[in-house]
Short mmCIF file of C-alpha atoms in Angstrom, two decimals:
data_model
loop_
_atom_site.label_atom_id
_atom_site.label_comp_id
_atom_site.label_asym_id
_atom_site.label_seq_id
_atom_site.Cartn_x
_atom_site.Cartn_y
_atom_site.Cartn_z
CA MET A 1 -29.13 10.76 -48.53
CA ASN A 2 -28.90 7.19 -49.82
CA LYS A 3 -27.75 5.01 -46.93
CA GLY A 4 -24.92 2.53 -47.28
CA PRO A 5 -24.77 -1.15 -46.30
CA ILE A 6 -24.11 -0.63 -42.58
CA SER A 7 -27.09 1.71 -42.22
CA GLN A 8 -29.27 -0.63 -44.24
CA PHE A 9 -28.21 -3.57 -42.07
CA ILE A 10 -29.03 -1.93 -38.75
CA THR A 11 -32.37 -0.51 -39.93
CA HIS A 12 -33.38 -3.95 -41.22
CA HIS A 13 -32.15 -6.09 -38.32
CA TYR A 14 -32.20 -3.78 -35.27
CA ARG A 15 -35.93 -3.80 -34.54
CA HIS A 16 -36.37 -4.13 -30.77
CA PHE A 17 -34.90 -3.40 -27.35
CA ASN A 18 -31.44 -1.75 -27.26
CA ALA A 19 -31.00 -2.37 -30.97
CA ALA A 20 -34.15 -0.42 -31.82
CA THR A 21 -33.11 2.39 -29.46
CA LEU A 22 -29.79 2.61 -31.31
CA VAL A 23 -31.62 3.19 -34.60
CA ASP A 24 -34.07 5.65 -33.05
CA ALA A 25 -31.23 7.60 -31.44
CA ALA A 26 -29.27 7.74 -34.71
CA LYS A 27 -32.33 8.94 -36.61
CA GLY A 28 -33.00 11.52 -33.89
CA TYR A 29 -29.40 12.78 -34.06
CA GLU A 30 -29.63 13.09 -37.84
CA ALA A 31 -32.98 14.87 -37.69
CA HIS A 32 -31.62 17.31 -35.09
CA ILE A 33 -28.61 18.42 -37.13
CA ASN A 34 -30.54 18.40 -40.42
CA ALA A 35 -32.96 20.87 -38.80
CA GLY A 36 -30.04 23.18 -38.06
CA GLY A 37 -29.35 22.08 -34.49
CA LYS A 38 -25.88 21.85 -32.97
CA MET A 39 -24.52 18.72 -31.28
CA MET A 40 -22.16 18.11 -28.40
CA ILE A 41 -20.50 14.71 -28.06
CA THR A 42 -19.13 13.77 -24.64
CA MET A 43 -16.60 11.00 -24.15
CA GLY A 44 -15.78 9.16 -20.96
CA GLY A 45 -14.09 5.79 -20.64
CA ALA A 46 -11.18 4.96 -22.93
CA MET A 47 -12.78 5.69 -26.28
CA SER A 48 -9.60 7.11 -27.82
CA THR A 49 -7.62 4.00 -26.96
CA ALA A 50 -10.56 2.03 -28.39
CA GLU A 51 -9.76 3.95 -31.62
CA LEU A 52 -13.13 5.66 -31.93
CA GLY A 53 -11.29 8.14 -34.13
CA VAL A 54 -11.84 5.82 -37.10
CA SER A 55 -15.45 7.05 -37.21
CA LEU A 56 -15.41 10.16 -35.00
CA ALA A 57 -12.78 11.93 -37.11
CA GLU A 58 -15.06 11.72 -40.14
CA MET A 59 -18.00 12.99 -38.05
CA ILE A 60 -15.87 16.03 -37.22
CA ARG A 61 -14.72 16.56 -40.81
CA GLN A 62 -18.29 16.41 -42.10
CA GLY A 63 -19.55 18.89 -39.52
CA LYS A 64 -21.74 16.36 -37.69
CA VAL A 65 -20.40 17.46 -34.29
CA ASP A 66 -19.96 21.05 -33.11
CA ILE A 67 -18.28 20.70 -29.72
CA ILE A 68 -16.73 17.86 -27.71
CA THR A 69 -16.37 17.33 -23.99
CA CYS A 70 -13.92 14.63 -23.00
CA THR A 71 -11.68 13.50 -20.19
CA GLY A 72 -8.01 14.40 -20.25
CA ALA A 73 -7.26 10.75 -20.99
CA ASN A 74 -9.33 10.80 -24.19
CA LEU A 75 -7.73 14.09 -25.23
CA GLU A 76 -4.20 12.69 -25.05
CA GLU A 77 -4.72 9.02 -25.88
CA ASP A 78 -5.87 9.72 -29.42
CA ILE A 79 -2.56 11.51 -30.01
CA MET A 80 -0.63 8.71 -28.28
CA ASN A 81 -2.24 6.21 -30.64
CA LEU A 82 -1.31 8.48 -33.55
CA VAL A 83 2.40 8.54 -32.68
CA ALA A 84 2.99 5.17 -31.00
CA HIS A 85 0.46 2.70 -32.42
CA ASP A 86 3.11 0.19 -33.52
CA TYR A 87 4.36 -0.12 -29.94
CA TYR A 88 0.98 -0.87 -28.40
CA LYS A 89 0.57 -4.40 -27.10
CA ARG A 90 -2.77 -6.18 -27.27
CA VAL A 91 -3.57 -8.62 -24.46
CA PRO A 92 -6.65 -10.60 -25.56
CA HIS A 93 -6.47 -12.81 -22.45
CA TYR A 94 -6.50 -9.83 -20.06
CA ARG A 95 -9.18 -11.45 -17.89
CA ASP A 96 -6.77 -14.25 -16.99
CA LEU A 97 -3.78 -12.13 -15.94
CA THR A 98 -2.36 -12.70 -12.48
CA PRO A 99 -1.19 -9.79 -10.31
CA GLU A 100 2.37 -10.90 -11.04
CA GLN A 101 1.75 -10.71 -14.82
CA GLU A 102 0.26 -7.24 -14.38
CA ARG A 103 3.44 -6.19 -12.56
CA GLU A 104 5.52 -7.59 -15.43
CA LEU A 105 3.63 -5.30 -17.82
CA LEU A 106 4.39 -2.34 -15.56
CA ASP A 107 8.08 -3.26 -15.46
CA GLN A 108 8.06 -3.34 -19.29
CA GLY A 109 6.62 0.18 -19.38
CA LEU A 110 3.23 -1.06 -20.59
CA ASN A 111 0.16 0.51 -18.97
CA ARG A 112 -2.93 -1.64 -19.58
CA VAL A 113 -6.34 -0.33 -20.66
CA THR A 114 -8.53 -3.46 -20.75
CA ASP A 115 -7.03 -5.49 -23.65
CA THR A 116 -4.54 -2.85 -24.83
CA CYS A 117 -1.28 -1.67 -23.29
CA ILE A 118 -0.06 1.86 -23.91
CA PRO A 119 3.75 2.01 -24.21
CA GLU A 120 5.05 4.55 -21.71
CA GLU A 121 8.31 5.46 -23.44
CA GLU A 122 7.00 5.76 -27.00
CA ALA A 123 3.65 7.37 -26.07
CA PHE A 124 3.91 9.34 -22.82
CA ARG A 125 7.54 10.45 -23.03
CA ARG A 126 7.41 11.15 -26.77
CA LEU A 127 4.61 13.65 -26.21
CA GLN A 128 6.10 14.99 -22.98
CA LYS A 129 9.19 16.37 -24.70
CA HIS A 130 7.19 18.39 -27.22
CA ILE A 131 4.30 19.52 -25.02
CA HIS A 132 6.73 20.73 -22.36
CA GLU A 133 8.36 23.05 -24.90
CA ILE A 134 4.95 24.53 -25.71
CA TRP A 135 4.00 24.89 -22.03
CA LYS A 136 7.35 26.49 -21.27
CA ASP A 137 7.08 28.96 -24.14
CA ALA A 138 3.66 30.12 -22.91
CA ASP A 139 4.89 30.20 -19.32
CA ASN A 140 7.85 32.41 -20.27
CA LYS A 141 5.55 34.81 -22.15
CA GLY A 142 2.99 34.93 -19.34
CA GLU A 143 0.38 33.41 -21.63
CA ARG A 144 -2.40 31.03 -20.54
CA TYR A 145 -4.32 28.46 -22.59
CA PHE A 146 -6.72 25.56 -22.11
CA PRO A 147 -5.35 21.98 -22.16
CA HIS A 148 -6.88 21.28 -25.59
CA GLU A 149 -5.38 24.48 -27.01
CA TYR A 150 -1.88 23.31 -26.07
CA MET A 151 -2.61 19.99 -27.81
CA TYR A 152 -3.80 21.87 -30.89
CA LYS A 153 -0.60 23.93 -30.90
CA MET A 154 1.46 20.75 -30.80
CA LEU A 155 -0.52 19.05 -33.58
CA ASN A 156 -0.67 22.13 -35.81
CA SER A 157 3.07 22.74 -35.46
CA GLY A 158 3.75 19.53 -37.40
CA VAL A 159 6.39 18.43 -34.90
CA LEU A 160 4.65 15.06 -34.40
CA LYS A 161 4.42 14.14 -38.10
CA GLN A 162 7.77 12.34 -37.88
CA TYR A 163 6.17 9.81 -35.53
CA TYR A 164 2.80 9.12 -37.22
CA GLN A 165 2.03 5.39 -37.16
CA ILE A 166 -1.61 5.36 -38.24
CA ASP A 167 -3.43 6.96 -41.14
CA PRO A 168 -3.87 10.58 -39.95
CA LYS A 169 -7.48 10.56 -41.14
CA ASN A 170 -8.27 8.18 -38.24
CA SER A 171 -7.16 10.66 -35.55
CA TRP A 172 -10.12 12.61 -34.20
CA MET A 173 -7.81 15.10 -32.49
CA LEU A 174 -6.15 15.94 -35.81
CA ALA A 175 -9.58 16.45 -37.37
CA ALA A 176 -10.61 18.62 -34.42
CA ALA A 177 -7.40 20.68 -34.60
CA GLU A 178 -7.94 21.32 -38.31
CA ARG A 179 -11.42 22.67 -37.57
CA ASN A 180 -10.36 24.37 -34.31
CA LEU A 181 -13.32 22.53 -32.79
CA PRO A 182 -14.26 23.71 -29.28
CA ILE A 183 -13.30 21.08 -26.69
CA ILE A 184 -14.12 21.07 -22.97
CA VAL A 185 -11.79 18.99 -20.78
CA PRO A 186 -13.00 18.93 -17.17
CA GLY A 187 -10.72 17.30 -14.60
CA TRP A 188 -7.73 17.41 -16.96
CA GLU A 189 -5.40 17.22 -13.95
CA ASP A 190 -6.01 13.48 -13.51
CA SER A 191 -4.68 12.62 -16.98
CA THR A 192 -1.11 11.59 -17.74
CA MET A 193 -0.28 14.99 -19.25
CA GLY A 194 -2.02 16.67 -16.32
CA ASN A 195 0.14 14.66 -13.92
CA ILE A 196 3.26 15.56 -15.91
CA PHE A 197 2.33 19.25 -15.89
CA THR A 198 1.80 19.05 -12.12
CA SER A 199 5.26 17.56 -11.68
CA TYR A 200 6.81 20.54 -13.49
CA VAL A 201 4.87 22.92 -11.23
CA ILE A 202 6.09 21.10 -8.11
CA LYS A 203 9.66 21.26 -9.42
CA GLY A 204 9.29 25.01 -9.99
CA ASP A 205 9.70 24.76 -13.77
CA LEU A 206 6.18 25.97 -14.68
CA LYS A 207 3.46 28.06 -13.04
CA ALA A 208 0.13 26.36 -12.33
CA SER A 209 -1.68 29.35 -13.87
CA THR A 210 -0.17 28.62 -17.31
CA VAL A 211 -2.98 26.10 -17.89
CA LYS A 212 -6.52 27.42 -17.61
CA THR A 213 -8.82 25.74 -15.10
CA GLY A 214 -12.12 23.89 -14.99
CA ILE A 215 -13.94 27.02 -13.80
CA GLU A 216 -12.67 28.81 -16.89
CA TYR A 217 -13.85 25.89 -19.02
CA MET A 218 -17.34 26.30 -17.54
CA ILE A 219 -17.27 30.02 -18.39
CA TYR A 220 -16.06 29.17 -21.92
CA LEU A 221 -18.88 26.64 -22.31
CA THR A 222 -21.42 29.17 -21.01
CA GLU A 223 -20.38 31.65 -23.69
CA TRP A 224 -20.43 28.97 -26.39
CA TYR A 225 -23.88 27.69 -25.36
CA ARG A 226 -25.36 31.20 -25.30
CA ALA A 227 -24.05 31.79 -28.81
CA ASN A 228 -25.22 28.44 -30.26
CA SER A 229 -28.48 27.48 -28.53
CA GLY A 230 -30.83 29.50 -30.68
CA GLY A 231 -33.16 27.91 -33.21
CA LYS A 232 -33.20 24.13 -32.96
CA GLY A 233 -30.82 24.28 -29.99
CA VAL A 234 -27.94 22.10 -28.84
CA GLY A 235 -28.14 18.31 -28.55
CA PHE A 236 -26.19 16.16 -26.11
CA PHE A 237 -24.75 12.80 -27.21
CA GLN A 238 -23.11 11.16 -24.22
CA ILE A 239 -20.69 8.26 -24.51
CA ALA A 240 -20.26 6.69 -21.05
CA GLY A 241 -20.72 8.64 -17.84
CA GLY A 242 -18.62 10.44 -15.29
CA ILE A 243 -17.26 13.97 -15.41
CA SER A 244 -17.26 14.24 -19.22
CA GLY A 245 -21.07 14.00 -19.15
CA ASP A 246 -21.92 15.57 -15.81
CA PHE A 247 -19.77 18.70 -16.20
CA PRO A 248 -21.14 20.08 -19.48
CA ILE A 249 -24.79 19.17 -18.99
CA CYS A 250 -24.81 21.29 -15.83
CA VAL A 251 -24.14 24.48 -17.78
CA VAL A 252 -27.86 24.89 -18.51
CA PRO A 253 -29.18 24.78 -14.93
CA MET A 254 -26.20 26.88 -13.84
CA MET A 255 -27.24 29.65 -16.21
CA TYR A 256 -30.94 29.33 -15.43
CA GLN A 257 -30.81 28.84 -11.66
CA ASP A 258 -27.58 30.51 -10.54
CA LEU A 259 -27.25 33.32 -13.07
CA GLU A 260 -31.04 33.64 -13.28
CA TRP A 261 -30.95 33.87 -17.07
CA HIS A 262 -34.46 32.59 -17.67
CA ASP A 263 -34.23 32.69 -21.46
CA VAL A 264 -31.77 29.76 -21.58
CA PRO A 265 -33.16 26.80 -23.57
CA PHE A 266 -32.81 23.22 -22.31
CA TRP A 267 -30.65 20.72 -24.20
CA SER A 268 -32.79 19.83 -27.21
CA TYR A 269 -31.75 16.20 -27.76
CA PHE A 270 -30.26 13.65 -25.38
CA CYS A 271 -28.73 10.23 -25.87
CA GLN A 272 -26.53 8.26 -23.52
CA ILE A 273 -24.68 5.05 -24.32
CA SER A 274 -24.02 3.29 -21.06
CA ASP A 275 -23.57 -0.20 -19.67
CA SER A 276 -24.08 1.13 -16.14
CA THR A 277 -26.81 -0.58 -14.14
CA THR A 278 -29.89 1.65 -14.07
CA SER A 279 -29.93 3.29 -10.66
CA TYR A 280 -31.16 6.54 -9.20
CA GLY A 281 -28.14 6.57 -6.89
CA SER A 282 -25.59 7.16 -9.64
CA TYR A 283 -25.18 9.74 -12.37
CA SER A 284 -24.17 7.24 -15.06
CA GLY A 285 -27.07 4.94 -14.22
CA ALA A 286 -29.78 7.58 -13.92
CA VAL A 287 -32.46 7.44 -16.60
CA PRO A 288 -32.84 10.61 -18.71
CA ASN A 289 -36.13 11.63 -17.04
CA GLU A 290 -34.24 12.36 -13.83
CA LYS A 291 -32.47 15.17 -15.68
CA ILE A 292 -35.82 16.97 -16.04
CA THR A 293 -35.85 17.56 -12.29
CA TRP A 294 -32.43 19.21 -12.52
CA GLY A 295 -33.40 21.64 -15.25
CA LYS A 296 -31.27 19.98 -17.93
CA LEU A 297 -33.89 18.40 -20.21
CA ASP A 298 -37.53 19.26 -20.84
CA VAL A 299 -40.60 17.03 -20.98
CA ASP A 300 -40.60 16.88 -24.78
CA THR A 301 -36.81 16.60 -25.31
CA PRO A 302 -36.05 13.49 -27.41
CA LYS A 303 -34.40 11.10 -24.93
CA PHE A 304 -32.59 7.84 -25.57
CA ILE A 305 -30.52 5.51 -23.41
CA ILE A 306 -28.74 2.65 -25.15
CA GLU A 307 -27.66 0.13 -22.53
CA SER A 308 -24.72 -1.44 -24.28
CA ASP A 309 -20.98 -1.25 -24.93
CA ALA A 310 -20.06 2.13 -26.41
CA THR A 311 -17.19 0.62 -28.42
CA ILE A 312 -19.83 -1.33 -30.34
CA VAL A 313 -22.68 1.18 -30.38
CA ALA A 314 -21.02 4.55 -31.09
CA PRO A 315 -19.42 3.52 -34.43
CA LEU A 316 -22.78 2.14 -35.61
CA VAL A 317 -24.62 5.35 -34.71
CA PHE A 318 -21.91 7.40 -36.43
CA ALA A 319 -22.04 5.13 -39.46
CA TYR A 320 -25.76 5.78 -39.81
CA ILE A 321 -25.32 9.54 -39.50
CA LEU A 322 -22.49 9.46 -42.07
CA GLY A 323 -24.61 7.38 -44.43
CA TRP A 324 -22.23 4.41 -44.45
#
């Protein structure tokens, strides 16, 4: 593939240190999928509110990602941005806000994520009305689905089209719904929609069992990995740390050590973008070699750690893979 100006720029200028690792990781990702390998992308942090969908959606459409693991916040915040973008408020001087100014934002229904405020009424409540109808319908029928499947139902129904405020091609959740891309959402309960669902359960309006659990997500991931890890295997591209990275990577040692399936291959590529301080006391700060001791990666697995801001790095890596 002939590379575009962004790819040419980074390969010419990014020659050392984290910059060189970025290029090496992008080339490794490309080589992995070109050889027939599958790729998981994991997303922690607030990447959806950072509008990663501008590049990630195209990665999904072009088949450059096969499965995503993300937090509940990333699952819903891409859709919130889709339907309420015009109501978001940017706060460039967020570092200078006083506690009193933060409270003023709360009183205005604006929940801050670094330099961006998500509008509660237009984002949270707009989705709540429609997702509740879908939850309730399943609840009444005794049906059970995963959190991402409910989101797909809502997107595919077209009920949100009346609210679209960005170009739909920049929504990674829309792209994922169109492909019915597998998504793993560990710890969904701590998201806004998870909190809202919990409130309905407490009020007696819905049954907790109507949404499938994290254990069932691990079983789902086990089945997916077994079906897709042949040949070149499955790579692991991790954006930020936390549960979105730790949960899915554990599926390999779980199968090998706990199920005693000794034919399970290790993850066959690994890259983490992290600005966490390197430390053997934290998951996010652990260097990739530590994962060898846990039965996640092998000695010869290509391993990269880009110590930088994912909002800067991930779009550049994706741009290279897309040939931009």
